[in-house]
Tab-separated table of C-alpha atoms in Angstrom:
chain	number	residue	atom	x	y	z
A	1	MET	CA	-24.618	2.829	2.705
A	2	ALA	CA	-24.511	5.835	5.034
A	3	VAL	CA	-26.740	7.004	7.797
A	4	ARG	CA	-29.615	9.089	6.435
A	5	GLY	CA	-28.777	12.782	6.377
A	6	ALA	CA	-25.018	12.224	6.727
A	7	GLU	CA	-22.932	15.088	5.362
A	8	PRO	CA	-19.480	15.085	3.774
A	9	GLY	CA	-16.809	15.782	6.337
A	10	VAL	CA	-13.665	14.610	8.063
A	11	ILE	CA	-14.291	12.013	10.717
A	12	TRP	CA	-11.425	13.351	12.823
A	13	ALA	CA	-13.287	16.645	13.213
A	14	ARG	CA	-16.371	14.899	14.606
A	15	PRO	CA	-17.010	13.673	18.148
A	16	GLU	CA	-16.397	9.951	18.644
A	17	ARG	CA	-20.110	9.244	18.861
A	18	ALA	CA	-23.139	11.059	17.461
A	19	GLY	CA	-26.421	11.056	19.375
A	20	ARG	CA	-27.404	10.336	22.947
A	21	GLY	CA	-27.510	7.225	25.046
A	22	PRO	CA	-25.230	5.233	27.313
A	23	LYS	CA	-21.489	5.381	26.816
A	24	PRO	CA	-20.467	2.675	24.341
A	25	THR	CA	-18.139	-0.141	25.339
A	26	PHE	CA	-15.944	0.351	22.272
A	27	THR	CA	-13.976	3.168	20.653
A	28	ARG	CA	-13.001	4.246	17.140
A	29	ALA	CA	-9.740	2.399	17.670
A	30	ASP	CA	-11.713	-0.778	18.408
A	31	ILE	CA	-13.765	-0.276	15.236
A	32	ALA	CA	-10.628	0.258	13.152
A	33	ALA	CA	-8.930	-2.797	14.666
A	34	ALA	CA	-11.946	-4.993	13.933
A	35	ALA	CA	-12.113	-3.777	10.327
A	36	VAL	CA	-8.371	-4.320	9.831
A	37	ARG	CA	-8.625	-7.867	11.223
A	38	ILE	CA	-11.428	-8.652	8.790
A	39	ALA	CA	-9.580	-7.166	5.809
A	40	ASP	CA	-6.354	-9.001	6.697
A	41	ALA	CA	-8.141	-12.331	7.057
A	42	GLU	CA	-10.803	-12.134	4.340
A	43	GLY	CA	-9.966	-9.199	2.054
A	44	MET	CA	-11.474	-5.753	1.601
A	45	ASP	CA	-14.670	-7.069	0.044
A	46	ALA	CA	-15.508	-8.722	3.373
A	47	VAL	CA	-15.391	-5.398	5.238
A	48	SER	CA	-19.030	-4.464	5.722
A	49	MET	CA	-20.711	-2.405	8.403
A	50	ARG	CA	-22.571	-5.520	9.549
A	51	HIS	CA	-19.369	-7.565	9.757
A	52	VAL	CA	-17.484	-4.845	11.626
A	53	ALA	CA	-20.420	-4.254	13.999
A	54	ALA	CA	-20.344	-7.945	14.901
A	55	GLY	CA	-16.601	-7.650	15.481
A	56	VAL	CA	-17.045	-4.943	18.126
A	57	GLY	CA	-20.237	-6.434	19.573
A	58	CYS	CA	-22.879	-3.927	18.547
A	59	GLY	CA	-25.771	-3.663	16.118
A	60	THR	CA	-25.170	-2.412	12.593
A	61	MET	CA	-27.275	0.732	13.023
A	62	SER	CA	-25.521	1.456	16.303
A	63	LEU	CA	-22.211	1.427	14.442
A	64	TYR	CA	-23.488	4.192	12.148
A	65	ASN	CA	-23.651	6.462	15.202
A	66	HIS	CA	-19.863	6.215	15.325
A	67	VAL	CA	-19.020	5.787	11.632
A	68	PRO	CA	-21.669	7.507	9.462
A	69	ARG	CA	-20.187	6.425	6.109
A	70	LYS	CA	-18.209	3.500	4.714
A	71	GLU	CA	-15.597	6.042	3.598
A	72	ASP	CA	-15.136	6.982	7.253
A	73	LEU	CA	-14.538	3.332	8.092
A	74	TYR	CA	-11.886	3.130	5.384
A	75	GLU	CA	-10.194	6.218	6.796
A	76	LEU	CA	-10.132	4.666	10.259
A	77	MET	CA	-8.532	1.564	8.772
A	78	PHE	CA	-5.947	3.555	6.834
A	79	ASP	CA	-5.032	5.542	9.930
A	80	ALA	CA	-4.734	2.379	12.016
A	81	VAL	CA	-2.165	0.803	9.700
A	82	SER	CA	-0.392	4.152	9.222
A	83	SER	CA	0.454	3.947	12.919
A	84	GLU	CA	2.764	1.043	12.051
A	85	HIS	CA	5.243	3.363	10.321
A	86	GLU	CA	8.441	3.661	12.327
A	87	LEU	CA	9.346	7.336	12.698
A	88	TRP	CA	13.080	7.517	13.360
A	89	GLU	CA	15.403	10.490	13.700
A	90	PRO	CA	16.496	11.380	10.141
A	91	THR	CA	20.148	10.641	9.438
A	92	GLY	CA	20.851	13.620	7.178
A	93	ASP	CA	21.141	11.334	4.136
A	94	TRP	CA	17.765	12.014	2.519
A	95	ARG	CA	18.133	9.338	-0.141
A	96	ALA	CA	18.953	6.620	2.374
A	97	ASP	CA	16.129	7.767	4.637
A	98	MET	CA	13.568	7.772	1.819
A	99	MET	CA	14.727	4.326	0.712
A	100	ARG	CA	14.077	3.170	4.263
A	101	VAL	CA	10.622	4.785	4.115
A	102	ALA	CA	9.899	2.962	0.839
A	103	GLU	CA	11.004	-0.416	2.190
A	104	GLN	CA	8.988	0.071	5.357
A	105	THR	CA	5.897	1.023	3.361
A	106	ARG	CA	6.354	-2.055	1.177
A	107	ASP	CA	6.516	-4.265	4.280
A	108	LEU	CA	3.357	-2.615	5.658
A	109	MET	CA	1.485	-3.296	2.416
A	110	ARG	CA	2.646	-6.891	2.408
A	111	ARG	CA	1.240	-7.327	5.921
A	112	HIS	CA	-2.018	-5.684	4.847
A	113	PRO	CA	-2.524	-6.560	1.140
A	114	TRP	CA	-5.712	-4.469	0.945
A	115	VAL	CA	-3.893	-1.187	1.647
A	116	PRO	CA	-3.036	-0.469	-2.033
A	117	ARG	CA	-6.778	-0.223	-2.711
A	118	LEU	CA	-6.988	2.649	-0.241
A	119	MET	CA	-3.946	4.581	-1.454
A	120	SER	CA	-5.636	7.889	-2.171
A	121	PRO	CA	-5.179	11.522	-1.069
A	122	VAL	CA	-8.704	11.221	0.341
A	123	TYR	CA	-7.351	9.167	3.243
A	124	GLY	CA	-4.060	11.033	3.597
A	125	PHE	CA	-5.000	13.482	6.341
A	126	SER	CA	-5.667	11.242	9.328
A	127	PRO	CA	-3.556	11.780	12.467
A	128	HIS	CA	-1.077	8.968	11.811
A	129	ALA	CA	-0.932	9.697	8.074
A	130	LEU	CA	-0.057	13.342	8.838
A	131	ARG	CA	2.694	12.226	11.226
A	132	TYR	CA	4.048	9.985	8.458
A	133	LEU	CA	4.066	12.893	5.977
A	134	GLU	CA	5.761	15.170	8.505
A	135	HIS	CA	8.400	12.475	9.020
A	136	CYS	CA	9.009	12.207	5.271
A	137	LEU	CA	9.428	15.985	5.042
A	138	ALA	CA	11.901	15.856	7.934
A	139	CYS	CA	13.863	13.192	6.037
A	140	LEU	CA	13.907	15.549	3.057
A	141	ASP	CA	15.175	18.597	4.978
A	142	PRO	CA	18.651	18.320	3.382
A	143	LEU	CA	17.149	18.362	-0.142
A	144	ASP	CA	17.167	21.949	-1.407
A	145	VAL	CA	13.886	22.020	-3.347
A	146	SER	CA	10.459	23.502	-2.685
A	147	TYR	CA	7.953	21.800	-0.409
A	148	GLY	CA	5.738	21.265	-3.440
A	149	THR	CA	8.529	19.293	-5.098
A	150	LYS	CA	9.075	17.304	-1.890
A	151	PHE	CA	5.412	16.328	-1.830
A	152	GLU	CA	5.754	15.203	-5.450
A	153	LEU	CA	8.750	13.070	-4.476
A	154	ILE	CA	6.850	11.442	-1.609
A	155	ALA	CA	3.879	10.783	-3.890
A	156	MET	CA	6.085	9.224	-6.583
A	157	VAL	CA	7.874	6.975	-4.094
A	158	ASN	CA	4.522	5.828	-2.716
A	159	GLY	CA	3.343	5.262	-6.297
A	160	VAL	CA	6.315	3.007	-7.057
A	161	VAL	CA	5.814	1.055	-3.828
A	162	THR	CA	2.069	0.680	-4.394
A	163	THR	CA	2.522	-0.483	-7.993
A	164	TYR	CA	5.247	-2.954	-7.012
A	165	VAL	CA	3.264	-4.489	-4.149
A	166	ARG	CA	0.009	-4.559	-6.101
A	167	ASN	CA	1.786	-6.520	-8.835
A	168	GLU	CA	3.085	-8.948	-6.207
A	169	ILE	CA	-0.413	-9.375	-4.803
A	170	ASP	CA	-1.995	-9.845	-8.231
A	171	THR	CA	0.653	-12.399	-9.204
A	172	ALA	CA	0.171	-14.354	-5.982
A	173	GLU	CA	-3.594	-14.343	-6.520
A	174	ARG	CA	-3.210	-15.603	-10.089
A	175	VAL	CA	-0.908	-18.398	-8.921
A	176	ARG	CA	-3.370	-19.446	-6.201
A	177	ASN	CA	-6.116	-19.745	-8.810
A	178	LEU	CA	-4.132	-21.920	-11.220
A	179	PRO	CA	-5.606	-25.408	-11.712
A	180	TRP	CA	-2.037	-26.789	-11.760
A	181	SER	CA	1.349	-25.889	-10.275
A	182	GLU	CA	3.092	-22.572	-10.919
A	183	GLU	CA	6.118	-24.497	-12.186
A	184	ARG	CA	4.039	-26.259	-14.838
A	185	GLU	CA	2.460	-22.978	-15.941
A	186	ASN	CA	5.859	-21.259	-16.190
A	187	ALA	CA	7.403	-24.162	-18.100
A	188	VAL	CA	4.716	-23.961	-20.789
A	189	ARG	CA	5.064	-20.203	-21.132
A	190	ILE	CA	8.858	-20.277	-21.202
A	191	ALA	CA	8.804	-22.938	-23.921
A	192	TYR	CA	6.427	-20.803	-26.005
A	193	LEU	CA	8.546	-17.685	-25.512
A	194	GLY	CA	11.707	-19.591	-26.433
A	195	ALA	CA	10.123	-20.750	-29.697
A	196	GLN	CA	9.078	-17.201	-30.555
A	197	ILE	CA	12.552	-15.817	-29.846
A	198	ALA	CA	14.154	-18.602	-31.912
A	199	SER	CA	11.939	-17.762	-34.885
A	200	GLY	CA	14.138	-14.786	-35.783
A	201	ALA	CA	11.208	-12.355	-35.690
A	202	TYR	CA	12.525	-10.609	-32.578
A	203	PRO	CA	16.298	-10.106	-33.022
A	204	ARG	CA	16.717	-7.533	-30.246
A	205	MET	CA	14.902	-9.713	-27.755
A	206	ALA	CA	16.976	-12.688	-28.891
A	207	ALA	CA	20.159	-10.677	-28.279
A	208	ALA	CA	18.886	-9.597	-24.875
A	209	PHE	CA	18.050	-13.147	-23.829
A	210	ALA	CA	21.373	-14.451	-25.144
A	211	ARG	CA	23.260	-11.845	-23.124
A	212	GLU	CA	21.272	-12.544	-19.966
A	213	SER	CA	21.631	-16.321	-20.205
A	214	GLY	CA	25.403	-16.237	-20.851
A	215	ASP	CA	27.356	-19.435	-21.352
A	216	SER	CA	24.919	-21.580	-19.351
A	217	GLY	CA	22.060	-20.920	-21.737
A	218	GLU	CA	19.760	-20.367	-18.776
A	219	SER	CA	18.553	-16.975	-17.565
A	220	ALA	CA	19.315	-16.146	-13.955
A	221	PRO	CA	16.302	-15.610	-11.681
A	222	VAL	CA	15.189	-11.997	-11.552
A	223	ASP	CA	16.295	-10.266	-8.352
A	224	MET	CA	12.975	-8.646	-7.419
A	225	GLU	CA	14.478	-6.986	-4.340
A	226	GLY	CA	17.068	-5.388	-6.579
A	227	VAL	CA	14.402	-4.319	-9.067
A	228	PHE	CA	12.470	-2.626	-6.262
A	229	ARG	CA	15.465	-0.745	-4.911
A	230	ARG	CA	16.585	0.374	-8.369
A	231	ALA	CA	13.105	1.684	-9.170
A	232	VAL	CA	13.040	3.752	-5.971
A	233	GLU	CA	16.639	4.904	-6.447
A	234	ARG	CA	15.828	6.160	-9.952
A	235	VAL	CA	12.906	8.183	-8.616
A	236	LEU	CA	15.087	9.659	-5.888
A	237	GLY	CA	17.865	10.353	-8.363
A	238	GLY	CA	15.461	12.373	-10.493
A	239	PHE	CA	15.019	14.807	-7.599
A	240	ALA	CA	18.685	15.143	-6.653
A	241	THR	CA	19.978	18.693	-7.064
A	242	SER	CA	23.651	17.778	-7.359
């Protein structure tokens, strides 16, 4: 829902409040903070204009004077969490700096599991998002490629991080909804997979599992932190010029 007659536009180019009347007791930052609190506690689906209005202590229609469209509310939220990025002085090692960016972005998404749903260029031009992009470009100063290629690199790193975290979130949600323990579910699936591998129908997979399990006959737990870093490193390596 949007206020009647609302036009497409960038909320940052508009005054904080449309219309006349007494000065409100809350700001855009208050609106964003209330929406973020709701999303963190109850998920994105709970973020409604009515719910946010209650969070800042105003009527729903009054909130539309400040945030004409739901998309504007999402942009306020995205900007609010973008402010959590630490912007350090680049070290001169662009790969190490971009790995740090990736890990920091992953931590941000873990704190705010709804953020992957808002990862879109539509919300990429808010004040804090622009400062984040400028920081990434500063980290990439030593990389001798065009700015267009640097933007592609940033987008691909963010894509890897978003995909990784979204998979974590989806897995955690699936586990929470199981009618029995995760261990019991995994045991059943591992037993089924073992029977399929032992059937001889999948010789390459059998060889892979045999190599991974080694002498113990048991596969080592997957190092998900290592998987994440290797995925990012491979993206960065694809852009290296030497």
